[in-house]
Structure formats: C-alpha cells, structure tokens
Coordinates of C-alpha atoms in Angstrom, one line a residue:
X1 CA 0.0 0.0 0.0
X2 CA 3.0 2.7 0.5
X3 CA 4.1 1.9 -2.7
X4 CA 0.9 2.6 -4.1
X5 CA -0.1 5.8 -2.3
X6 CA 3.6 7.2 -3.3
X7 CA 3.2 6.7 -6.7
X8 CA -0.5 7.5 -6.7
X9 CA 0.8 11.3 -5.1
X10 CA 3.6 11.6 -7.4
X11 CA 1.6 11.1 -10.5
X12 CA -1.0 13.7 -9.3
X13 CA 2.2 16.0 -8.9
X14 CA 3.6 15.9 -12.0
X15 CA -0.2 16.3 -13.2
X16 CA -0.4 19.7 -11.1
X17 CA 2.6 21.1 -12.4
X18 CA 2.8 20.4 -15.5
X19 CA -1.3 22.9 -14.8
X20 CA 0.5 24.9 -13.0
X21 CA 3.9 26.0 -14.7
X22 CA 2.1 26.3 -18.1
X23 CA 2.1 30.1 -18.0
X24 CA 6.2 30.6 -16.8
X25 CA 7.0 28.0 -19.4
X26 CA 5.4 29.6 -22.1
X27 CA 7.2 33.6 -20.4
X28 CA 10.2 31.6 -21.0
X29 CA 9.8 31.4 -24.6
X30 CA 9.8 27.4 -24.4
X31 CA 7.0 25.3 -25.0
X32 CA 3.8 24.6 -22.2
X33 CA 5.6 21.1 -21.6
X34 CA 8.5 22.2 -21.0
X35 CA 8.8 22.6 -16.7
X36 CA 7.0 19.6 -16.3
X37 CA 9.1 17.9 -18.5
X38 CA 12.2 18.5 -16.4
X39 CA 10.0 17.9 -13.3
X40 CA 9.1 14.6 -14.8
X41 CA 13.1 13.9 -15.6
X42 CA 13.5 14.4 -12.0
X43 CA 10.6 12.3 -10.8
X44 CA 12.0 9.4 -13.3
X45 CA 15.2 9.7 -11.4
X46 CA 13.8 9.7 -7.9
X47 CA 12.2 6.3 -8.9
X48 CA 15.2 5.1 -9.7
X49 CA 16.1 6.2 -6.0
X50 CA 13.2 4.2 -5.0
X51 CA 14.1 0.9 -6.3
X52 CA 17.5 1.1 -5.7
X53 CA 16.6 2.0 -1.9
X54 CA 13.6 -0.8 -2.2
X55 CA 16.4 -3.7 -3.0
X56 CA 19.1 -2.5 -0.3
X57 CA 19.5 -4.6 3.0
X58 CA 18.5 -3.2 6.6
X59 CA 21.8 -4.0 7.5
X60 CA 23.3 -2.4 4.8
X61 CA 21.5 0.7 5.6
X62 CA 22.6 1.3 9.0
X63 CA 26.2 0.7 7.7
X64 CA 25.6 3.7 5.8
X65 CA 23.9 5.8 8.0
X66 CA 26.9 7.5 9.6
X67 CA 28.6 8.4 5.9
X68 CA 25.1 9.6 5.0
X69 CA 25.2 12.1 7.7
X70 CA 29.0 13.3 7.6
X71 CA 28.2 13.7 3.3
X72 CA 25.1 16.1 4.9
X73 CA 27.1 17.9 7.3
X74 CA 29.7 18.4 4.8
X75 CA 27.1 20.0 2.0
X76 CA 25.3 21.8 4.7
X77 CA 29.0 24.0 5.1
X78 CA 30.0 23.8 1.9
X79 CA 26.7 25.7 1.1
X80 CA 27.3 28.6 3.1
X81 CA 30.1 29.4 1.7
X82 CA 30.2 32.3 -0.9
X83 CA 30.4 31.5 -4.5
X84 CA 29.4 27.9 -4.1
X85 CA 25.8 28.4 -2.4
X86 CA 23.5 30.2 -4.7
X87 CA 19.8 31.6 -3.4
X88 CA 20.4 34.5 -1.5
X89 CA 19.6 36.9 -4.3
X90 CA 16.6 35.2 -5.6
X91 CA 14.7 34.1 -2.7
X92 CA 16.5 35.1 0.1
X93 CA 18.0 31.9 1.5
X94 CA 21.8 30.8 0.3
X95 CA 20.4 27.4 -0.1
X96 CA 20.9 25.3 -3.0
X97 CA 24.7 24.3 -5.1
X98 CA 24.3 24.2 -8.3
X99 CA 26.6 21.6 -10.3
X100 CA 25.8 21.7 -13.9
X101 CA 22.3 21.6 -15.1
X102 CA 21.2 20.0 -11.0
X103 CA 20.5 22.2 -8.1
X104 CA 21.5 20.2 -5.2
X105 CA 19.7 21.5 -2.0
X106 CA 21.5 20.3 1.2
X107 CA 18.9 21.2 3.7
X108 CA 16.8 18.0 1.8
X109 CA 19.6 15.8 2.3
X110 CA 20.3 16.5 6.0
X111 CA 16.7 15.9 6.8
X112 CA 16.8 12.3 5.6
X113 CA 20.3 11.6 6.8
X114 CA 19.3 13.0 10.3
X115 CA 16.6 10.1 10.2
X116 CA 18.5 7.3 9.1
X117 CA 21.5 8.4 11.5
X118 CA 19.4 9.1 14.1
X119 CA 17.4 6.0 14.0
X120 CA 20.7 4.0 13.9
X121 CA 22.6 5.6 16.6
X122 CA 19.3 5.4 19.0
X123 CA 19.0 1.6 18.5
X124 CA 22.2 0.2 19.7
X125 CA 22.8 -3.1 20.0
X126 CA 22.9 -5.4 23.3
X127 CA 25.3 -4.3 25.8
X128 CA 26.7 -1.4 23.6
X129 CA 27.7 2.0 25.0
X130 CA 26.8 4.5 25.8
X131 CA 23.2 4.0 26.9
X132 CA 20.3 5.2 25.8
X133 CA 19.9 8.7 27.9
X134 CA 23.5 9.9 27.1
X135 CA 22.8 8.9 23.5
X136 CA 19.7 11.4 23.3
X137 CA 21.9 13.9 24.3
X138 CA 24.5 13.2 21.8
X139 CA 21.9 12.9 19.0
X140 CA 20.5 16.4 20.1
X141 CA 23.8 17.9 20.1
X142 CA 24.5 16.9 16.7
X143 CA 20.2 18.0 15.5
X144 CA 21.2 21.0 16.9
X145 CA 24.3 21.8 14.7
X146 CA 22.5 20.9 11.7
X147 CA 19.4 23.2 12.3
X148 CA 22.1 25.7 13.1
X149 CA 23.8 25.3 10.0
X150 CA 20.1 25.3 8.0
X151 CA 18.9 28.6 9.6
X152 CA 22.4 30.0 8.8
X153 CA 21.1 29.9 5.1
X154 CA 18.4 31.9 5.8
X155 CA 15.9 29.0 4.9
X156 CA 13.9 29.2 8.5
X157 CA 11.1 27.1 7.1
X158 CA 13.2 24.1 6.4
X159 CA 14.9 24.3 9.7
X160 CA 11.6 24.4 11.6
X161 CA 10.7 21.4 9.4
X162 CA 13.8 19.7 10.3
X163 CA 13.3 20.6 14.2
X164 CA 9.7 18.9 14.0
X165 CA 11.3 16.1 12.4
X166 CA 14.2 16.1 15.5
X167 CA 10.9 16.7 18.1
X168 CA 9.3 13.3 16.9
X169 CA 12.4 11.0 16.6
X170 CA 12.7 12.5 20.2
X171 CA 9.2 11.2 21.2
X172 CA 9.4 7.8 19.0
X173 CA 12.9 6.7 20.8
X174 CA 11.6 7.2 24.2
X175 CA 13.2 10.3 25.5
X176 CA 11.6 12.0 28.7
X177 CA 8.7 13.9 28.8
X178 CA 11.0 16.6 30.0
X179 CA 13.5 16.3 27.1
X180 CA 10.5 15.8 25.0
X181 CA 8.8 19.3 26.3
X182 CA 12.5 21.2 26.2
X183 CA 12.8 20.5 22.7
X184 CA 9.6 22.2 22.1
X185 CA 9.9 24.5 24.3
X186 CA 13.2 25.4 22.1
X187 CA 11.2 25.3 19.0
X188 CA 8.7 27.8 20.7
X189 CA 11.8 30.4 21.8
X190 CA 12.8 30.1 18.1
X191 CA 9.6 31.5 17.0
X192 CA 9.2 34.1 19.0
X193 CA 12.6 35.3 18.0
X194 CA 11.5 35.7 14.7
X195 CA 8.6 37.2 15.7
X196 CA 10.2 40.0 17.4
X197 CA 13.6 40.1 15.4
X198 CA 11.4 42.3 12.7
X199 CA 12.1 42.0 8.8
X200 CA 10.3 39.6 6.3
X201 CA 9.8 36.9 8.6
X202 CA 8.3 38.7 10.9
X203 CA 6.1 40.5 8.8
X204 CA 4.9 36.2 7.5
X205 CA 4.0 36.3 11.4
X206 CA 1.7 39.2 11.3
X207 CA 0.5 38.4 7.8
X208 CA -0.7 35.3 9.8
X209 CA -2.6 36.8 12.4
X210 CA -4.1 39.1 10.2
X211 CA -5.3 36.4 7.9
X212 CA -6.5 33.7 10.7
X213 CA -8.7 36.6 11.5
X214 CA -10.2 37.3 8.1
X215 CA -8.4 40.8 7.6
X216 CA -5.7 41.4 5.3
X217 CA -4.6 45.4 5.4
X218 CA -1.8 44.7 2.9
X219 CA -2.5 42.5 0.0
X220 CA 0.0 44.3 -2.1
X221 CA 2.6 43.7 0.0
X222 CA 3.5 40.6 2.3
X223 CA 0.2 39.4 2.3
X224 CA 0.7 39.1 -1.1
X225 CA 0.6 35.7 -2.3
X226 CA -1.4 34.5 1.5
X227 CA -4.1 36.3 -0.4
X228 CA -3.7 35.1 -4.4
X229 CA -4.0 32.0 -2.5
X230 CA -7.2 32.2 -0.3
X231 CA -9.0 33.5 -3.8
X232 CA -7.8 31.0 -5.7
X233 CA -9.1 28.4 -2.6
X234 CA -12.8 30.6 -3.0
X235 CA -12.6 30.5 -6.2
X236 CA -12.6 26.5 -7.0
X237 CA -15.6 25.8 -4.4
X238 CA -17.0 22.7 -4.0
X239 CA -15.8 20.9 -7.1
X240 CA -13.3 23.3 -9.0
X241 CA -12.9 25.1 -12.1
X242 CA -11.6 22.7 -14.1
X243 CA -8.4 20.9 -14.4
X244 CA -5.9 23.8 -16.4
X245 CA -8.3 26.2 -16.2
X246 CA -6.6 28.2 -12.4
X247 CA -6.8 31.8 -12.8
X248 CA -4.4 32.2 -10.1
X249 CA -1.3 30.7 -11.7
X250 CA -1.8 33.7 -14.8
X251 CA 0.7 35.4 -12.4
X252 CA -1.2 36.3 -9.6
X253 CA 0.0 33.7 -7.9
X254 CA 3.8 33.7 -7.9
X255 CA 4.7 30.4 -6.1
X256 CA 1.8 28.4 -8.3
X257 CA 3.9 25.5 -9.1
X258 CA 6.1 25.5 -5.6
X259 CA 5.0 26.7 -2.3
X260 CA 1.4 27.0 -3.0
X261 CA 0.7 24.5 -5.5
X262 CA -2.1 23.4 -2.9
X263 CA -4.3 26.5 -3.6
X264 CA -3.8 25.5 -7.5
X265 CA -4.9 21.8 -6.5
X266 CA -7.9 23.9 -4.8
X267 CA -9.0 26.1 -7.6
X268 CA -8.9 23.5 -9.6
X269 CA -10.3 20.5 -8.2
X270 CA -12.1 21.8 -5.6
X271 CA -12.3 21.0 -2.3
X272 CA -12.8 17.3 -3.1
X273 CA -9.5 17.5 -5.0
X274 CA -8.4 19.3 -1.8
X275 CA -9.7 16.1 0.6
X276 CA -8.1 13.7 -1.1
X277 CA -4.3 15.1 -1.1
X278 CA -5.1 15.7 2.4
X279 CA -6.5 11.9 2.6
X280 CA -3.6 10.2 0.9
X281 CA -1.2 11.9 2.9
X282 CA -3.3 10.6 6.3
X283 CA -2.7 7.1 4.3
X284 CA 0.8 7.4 4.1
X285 CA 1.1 8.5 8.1
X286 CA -1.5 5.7 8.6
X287 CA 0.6 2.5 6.8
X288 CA 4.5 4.2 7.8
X289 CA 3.4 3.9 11.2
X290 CA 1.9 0.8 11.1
X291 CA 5.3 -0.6 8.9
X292 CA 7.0 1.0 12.4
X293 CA 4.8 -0.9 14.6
X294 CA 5.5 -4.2 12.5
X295 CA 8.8 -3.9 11.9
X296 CA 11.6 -6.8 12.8
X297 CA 13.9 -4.7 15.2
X298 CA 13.8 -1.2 16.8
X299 CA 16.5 0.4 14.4
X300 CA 14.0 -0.3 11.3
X301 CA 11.2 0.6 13.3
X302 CA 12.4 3.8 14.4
X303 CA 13.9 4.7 10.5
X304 CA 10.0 4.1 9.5
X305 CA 8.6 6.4 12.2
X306 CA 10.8 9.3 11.5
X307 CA 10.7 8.8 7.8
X308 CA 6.9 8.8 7.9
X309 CA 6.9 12.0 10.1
X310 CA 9.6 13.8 8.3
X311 CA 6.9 13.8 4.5
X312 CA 3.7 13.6 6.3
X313 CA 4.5 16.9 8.4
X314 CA 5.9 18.9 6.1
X315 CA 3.1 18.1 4.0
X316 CA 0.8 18.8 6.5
X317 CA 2.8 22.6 6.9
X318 CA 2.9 23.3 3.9
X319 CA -1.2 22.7 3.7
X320 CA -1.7 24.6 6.9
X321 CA 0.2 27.6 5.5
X322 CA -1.7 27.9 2.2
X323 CA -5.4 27.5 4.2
X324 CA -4.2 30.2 6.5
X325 CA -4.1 27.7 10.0
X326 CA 0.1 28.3 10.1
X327 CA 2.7 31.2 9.3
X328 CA 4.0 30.8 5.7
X329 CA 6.9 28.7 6.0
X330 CA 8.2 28.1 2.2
X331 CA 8.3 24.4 2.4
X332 CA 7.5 22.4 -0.6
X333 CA 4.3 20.0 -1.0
X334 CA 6.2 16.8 -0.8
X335 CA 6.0 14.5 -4.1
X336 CA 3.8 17.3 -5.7
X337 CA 5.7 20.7 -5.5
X338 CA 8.3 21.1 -8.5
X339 CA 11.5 20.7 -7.5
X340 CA 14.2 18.2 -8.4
X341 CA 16.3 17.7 -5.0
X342 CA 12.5 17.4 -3.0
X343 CA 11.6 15.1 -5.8
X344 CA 14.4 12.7 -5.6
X345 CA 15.3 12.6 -2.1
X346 CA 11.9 12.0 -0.8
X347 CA 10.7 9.6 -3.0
X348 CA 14.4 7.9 -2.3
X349 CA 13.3 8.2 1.5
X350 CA 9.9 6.0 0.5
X351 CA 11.6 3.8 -1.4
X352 CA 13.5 3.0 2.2
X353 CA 10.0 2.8 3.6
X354 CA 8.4 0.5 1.7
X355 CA 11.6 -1.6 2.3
X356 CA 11.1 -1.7 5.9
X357 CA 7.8 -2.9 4.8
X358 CA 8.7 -5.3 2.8
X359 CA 10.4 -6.8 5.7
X360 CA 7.5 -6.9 8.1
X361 CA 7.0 -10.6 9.4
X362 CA 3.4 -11.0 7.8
X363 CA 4.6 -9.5 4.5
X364 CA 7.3 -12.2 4.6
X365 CA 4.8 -14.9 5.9
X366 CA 2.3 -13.8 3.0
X367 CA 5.4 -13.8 0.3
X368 CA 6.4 -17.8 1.5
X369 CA 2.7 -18.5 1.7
X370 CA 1.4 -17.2 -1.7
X371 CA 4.1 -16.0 -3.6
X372 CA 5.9 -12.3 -4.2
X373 CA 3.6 -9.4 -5.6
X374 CA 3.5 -8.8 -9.4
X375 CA 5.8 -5.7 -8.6
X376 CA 7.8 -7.3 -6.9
X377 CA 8.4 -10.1 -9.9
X378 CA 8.7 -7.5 -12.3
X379 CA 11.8 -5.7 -11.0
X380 CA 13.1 -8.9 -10.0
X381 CA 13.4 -8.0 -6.2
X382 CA 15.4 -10.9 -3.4
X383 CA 12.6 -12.4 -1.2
X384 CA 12.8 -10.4 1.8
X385 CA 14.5 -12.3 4.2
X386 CA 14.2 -12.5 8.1
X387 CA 17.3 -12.3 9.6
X388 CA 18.3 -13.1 14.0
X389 CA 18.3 -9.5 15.1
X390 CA 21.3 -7.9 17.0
X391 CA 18.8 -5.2 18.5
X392 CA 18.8 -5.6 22.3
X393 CA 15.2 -4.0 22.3
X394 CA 13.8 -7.0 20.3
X395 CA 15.1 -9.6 21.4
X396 CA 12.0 -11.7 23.1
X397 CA 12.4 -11.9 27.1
X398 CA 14.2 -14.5 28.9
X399 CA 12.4 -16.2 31.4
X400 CA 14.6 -17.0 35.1
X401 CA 13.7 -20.3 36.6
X402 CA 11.1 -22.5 36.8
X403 CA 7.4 -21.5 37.9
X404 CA 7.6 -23.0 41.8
X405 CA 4.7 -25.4 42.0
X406 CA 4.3 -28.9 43.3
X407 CA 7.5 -31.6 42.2
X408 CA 9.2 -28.6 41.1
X409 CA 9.5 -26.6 44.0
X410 CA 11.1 -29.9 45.6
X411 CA 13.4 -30.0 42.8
X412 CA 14.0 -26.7 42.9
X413 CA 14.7 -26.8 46.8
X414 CA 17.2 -30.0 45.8
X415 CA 19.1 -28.0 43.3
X416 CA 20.1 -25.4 45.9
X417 CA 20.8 -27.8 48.1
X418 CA 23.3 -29.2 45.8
X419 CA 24.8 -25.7 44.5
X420 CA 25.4 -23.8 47.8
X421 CA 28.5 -24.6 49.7
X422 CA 28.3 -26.4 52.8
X423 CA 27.8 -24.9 56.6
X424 CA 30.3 -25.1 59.1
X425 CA 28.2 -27.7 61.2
X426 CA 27.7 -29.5 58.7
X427 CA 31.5 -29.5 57.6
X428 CA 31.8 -30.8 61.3
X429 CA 29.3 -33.5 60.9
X430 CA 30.2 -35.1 57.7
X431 CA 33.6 -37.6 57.4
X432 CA 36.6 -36.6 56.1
X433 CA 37.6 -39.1 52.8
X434 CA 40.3 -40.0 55.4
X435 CA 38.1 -41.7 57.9
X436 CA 36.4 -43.3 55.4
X437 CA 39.5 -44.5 54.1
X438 CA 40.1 -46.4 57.8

C-alpha cells in the first residue's frame, strides 16, 4: 500500500505542475511542456532512487547511516560558503549548489540523513555504549548543529521542518517527557525570536494573524501571495474550475507550481481534490506507522517512524500555510511541488520505507505462503529475508527459573541444596575421605 499511495501522489504532482507552470514555461519562450518535463526527468530519477533503496538490506542501511550524515554535514558547510551556495539573491535563502544543469539542496539531504542516522545511533545493540539517555543527548547535540547550520542559510522554514522532524524521533525513541517538552519549548523560543527580530519573517507572522482573522490590510505587500491563495481556494468551491483552467497561476500567484501549488490543486479540483491530497497523505502517516509498529527490530522501526513524520509533516505545513491555519513557511508540498532535489530525495526516503515494509513478518509470511507481488516479480526483487536481530530492544524476554509449584519446587529446593557450599556444622558432621579410608 506505501508503494501505491507514493506513486499515486507523485503522478497527481507531476499532473499539477505540468497545470501549474504552463504560463512561466510559455514567459520563458519554451513550450507549455517544458517545466513539467524537467519535473518529470526528476521524478523518473527519484524512482530510480526508490528501487535502488527498495532492493538495499536493513543492515546495509545502517552501515551507511553514519557516511550519510557526515556527506550532509559536509554539503550543509559547503553551502554557506560564498560563490558555491546560490539563493540569496533570488529568494532570500543561500540554499541550494548548483553543479551543472542540477541544483543540489542540502537542507533536503540533512533531513533524511538525520533520520537514518538518528534511527541507527538510537537503536544500539545489546550491551553497547553508551546507553540510551546519554545517547539522546549526543543525538541532540548533533540536531542542533545541523538546524544551526540550515537557519544560517536563511531557509527558517526548512529548519523548523527539520526541528519537528528532530521533536518526533525525540518522542518515538523514548526520551523523557522533559526532554521531550524542552525541545519544544526550544522550537517555541525560536519563534518568538522571529517574531520580534522584525524584517520579512516577521512581517509572515503578522500576515498570519491578520489572515487567521479574516483581515488582510496589505494584500499588495507581504500578504501578497497568503491572499492570491485564499482566492484561488474561494474560487474552485465545491468541485473546481476545471483541471488547467486556475486563474491564479496567470501570475497572480507567484509560487503556483512550488509553495502553494495546494491553492492550485484547490482552484482547480475543488475542495474534493483538496480532501483527497489531504486523505492520501493521512494514508501514508496511517501505513509508515503501522510498517514502524511491524517492523523486525527497533532500528527499522524507528527509520519508519521518523521517515513517515519527516513527509507527512511537512506536507501537512505546507497545507496549513496555504489554508491560513500556520505562518508561511516556504516548504515544498512533498512529491507534488516542482522541485528536483525534494523530488528525488523524498521519494528515495519511500523507497527506504516500503523496504522496511517489505520486511514486516506477515509481509514475509504472506510472500512464503502465496508467492511475491506482481511488482515485486517485475523488477526482480530478493525475497525479503528475516534475519536473527542484533537489536537488544527485540530480542524476546528470557524467562529465570522455573514456575515453583508442586514436584518442582522440591526439585527446585534440591538444586540449591546441591549448589550452595556447605555450613560449618555441617562441615563438622560429615567424614573426612580420610576416615572413610580407615
């Protein structure tokens, strides 16, 4: 079912912006296909990512998970500095490096590598140190940085995204309800900063307010596109204007095909097109977290859990921004916004996913009992296997002695008997192997 509910969103993505990016395509001079064509090269390419994440071993995942995250920390630097980090002029953030014809975005990559990393390092094996608690702290340490290193782009709406992601790895590992309400509480400082630090951002705060109570003094200014998008919401109803046929993305809307491809999806569709984005997102939350619940060991159920979080939230912030119930953020729609890093790492990140789920021991049992899915046939995939986990917090519990009832409690009683060293008395009492001898 993850497998189907990814490709299922990705193909209304590439549907939406090949609707949306019509008008800059054709202000380009190039033809109306032309944006969705490279969105669709990048979407081909993130399949790729998929399968070749679909057909990699759990264990050779978390072998991986530490390079992962020193390759992120190293692009998250190598970003800020000037002349290889490009953005700031055209939207603010220094956040993408552009090699060639790709834009590589390493904010996207540190988000998935924090997962995998952090799902690894918080399921050590039996006996392993440190332990758990100091572990949370070290993993923290190291969230910390990275956010840091995000928000020194300027891109505050991708570190936010990455701190929620860091707040629910938190909760899934098992961290105190103190630890748990400090990171929040860190998130909520954070905010408020930008609140009262003034400039842009705060302005996206009191364009907020304004709008979660139906007044918009400056639609011409910051409240801008908040507006476009609320009209173009009004403006498809019940059932939508027709698929192509948005008004909004004539450039009144300047983020059509990005940040607010939702209201598009709105105008559009309607608000049943509307429900069910919203309602295949809610799938995917529904079956990563029940792949986490299923899974064979605590490291893969902990990659599924934050994995799941890490697209489901976003998508839900980015929604919540363009329906007026959050601040705008500028994160993508994930799977659905144009974008080629978004597009290849996430669906990359789902291909890990489904993996996990592949491995589930009823999706094994079914495979041995009725044979591999069609899919799975068709791209040749290994049977998933079911290998003896090293993970101390799976291992089934071990049971201490015997239950004391009846002949077994006599037998029990003999066994000590025969195991503890003799009294003194008795020492006294019993003959020596020399008086036996005479």
């Amino acid at each position: 079912m993850i497998r189907s509910v990814v490709f299922l969103i990705t193909g209304i993505g590439i549907v939406m912006v090949l609707s949306s990016s019509m008008t800059w395509s054709i202000l380009d001079g190039d033809t109306v296909w032309s944006q969705a064509m490279h969105q669709g090269t990048m979407v081909i390419v993130g399949l790729v990512a998929f399968i070749v994440a679909l057909r990699m071993k759990p264990t050779l995942i978390r072998t991986l998970a530490p390079w992962l995250l020193g390759i992120a920390l190293v692009l998250l630097v190598l970003v800020l500095i000037p002349g290889i980090g490009t953005g700031r002029a055209e939207v603010g953030s220094q956040s993408w490096i552009v090699v060639g014809p790709l834009r590589l975005q390493p904010s996207e990559v540190a988000k998935v590598a924090i997962a995998i990393w952090g799902a690894s390092f918080l399921s050590p094996p039996a006996n392993e140190l440190p332990s758990l608690h100091k572990r949370l702290r070290i993993y923290a340490i190291v969230a910390i940085v990275m956010a840091g290193l995000i928000a020194l782009e300027g891109d505050i709406g991708m570190a936010m995204s990455f701190a929620v992601l860091v707040i629910f790895t938190l909760f899934f590992a098992g961290s105190s309800i103190r630890s748990f309400l400090s990171a929040i509480a860190v998130v909520a400082v954070g905010l408020v900063g930008l609140l009262l630090a003034g400039g842009f951002r705060s302005s996206r705060f009191i364009v907020y307010f304004d709008a979660f109570f139906g007044r918009f003094e400056d639609t011409q200014g910051t409240a801008f596109q908040s507006y476009q998008g609320f009209l173009s919401l009004a403006d498809g109803s019940t059932f939508g204007v027709g698929l192509g046929q948005s008004r909004a993305k004539w450039f009144y809307l300047p983020e059509a095909k990005n940040d607010f491809i939702f209201a598009v999806i709105g105008e559009e569709l309607g608000l049943w097109g509307g429900i069910l984005v919203i309602g295949l997102f809610g799938l995917l939350g529904y079956f990563g977290l029940r792949t986490a619940l299923r899974a064979q060991d605590r490291f893969q159920s902990l990659m599924a859990a934050t994995l799941t979080a890490s697209v489901v939230s976003q998508a839900f912030i980015n929604i919540g921004y363009v329906i007026g119930l959050l601040p705008v953020t500028g994160i993508q729609l994930p799977m659905i916004s144009a974008g080629g890093t978004s597009a290849i790492i996430t669906l990359g990140s789902m291909g890990l996913l489904a993996n996990i789920a592949r491995h589930e021991p009823e999706a094994i049992s079914a495979t041995q009992s009725y044979g591999r899915p069609l899919f799975d046939r068709l791209l040749l995939m290994p049977e998933p296997g079911a290998p003896a986990s090293t993970d101390s917090y799976s291992r089934p519990r071990e049971r201490f002695g015997a239950p004391v009832t009846g002949s077994v409690k006599e037998e029990t009683r003999n066994d000590r008997r025969r195991q503890d060293p003799p009294s003194r008395r008795e020492r006294r009492s019993s003959p020596s192997p020399y008086d036996r001898r005479r």
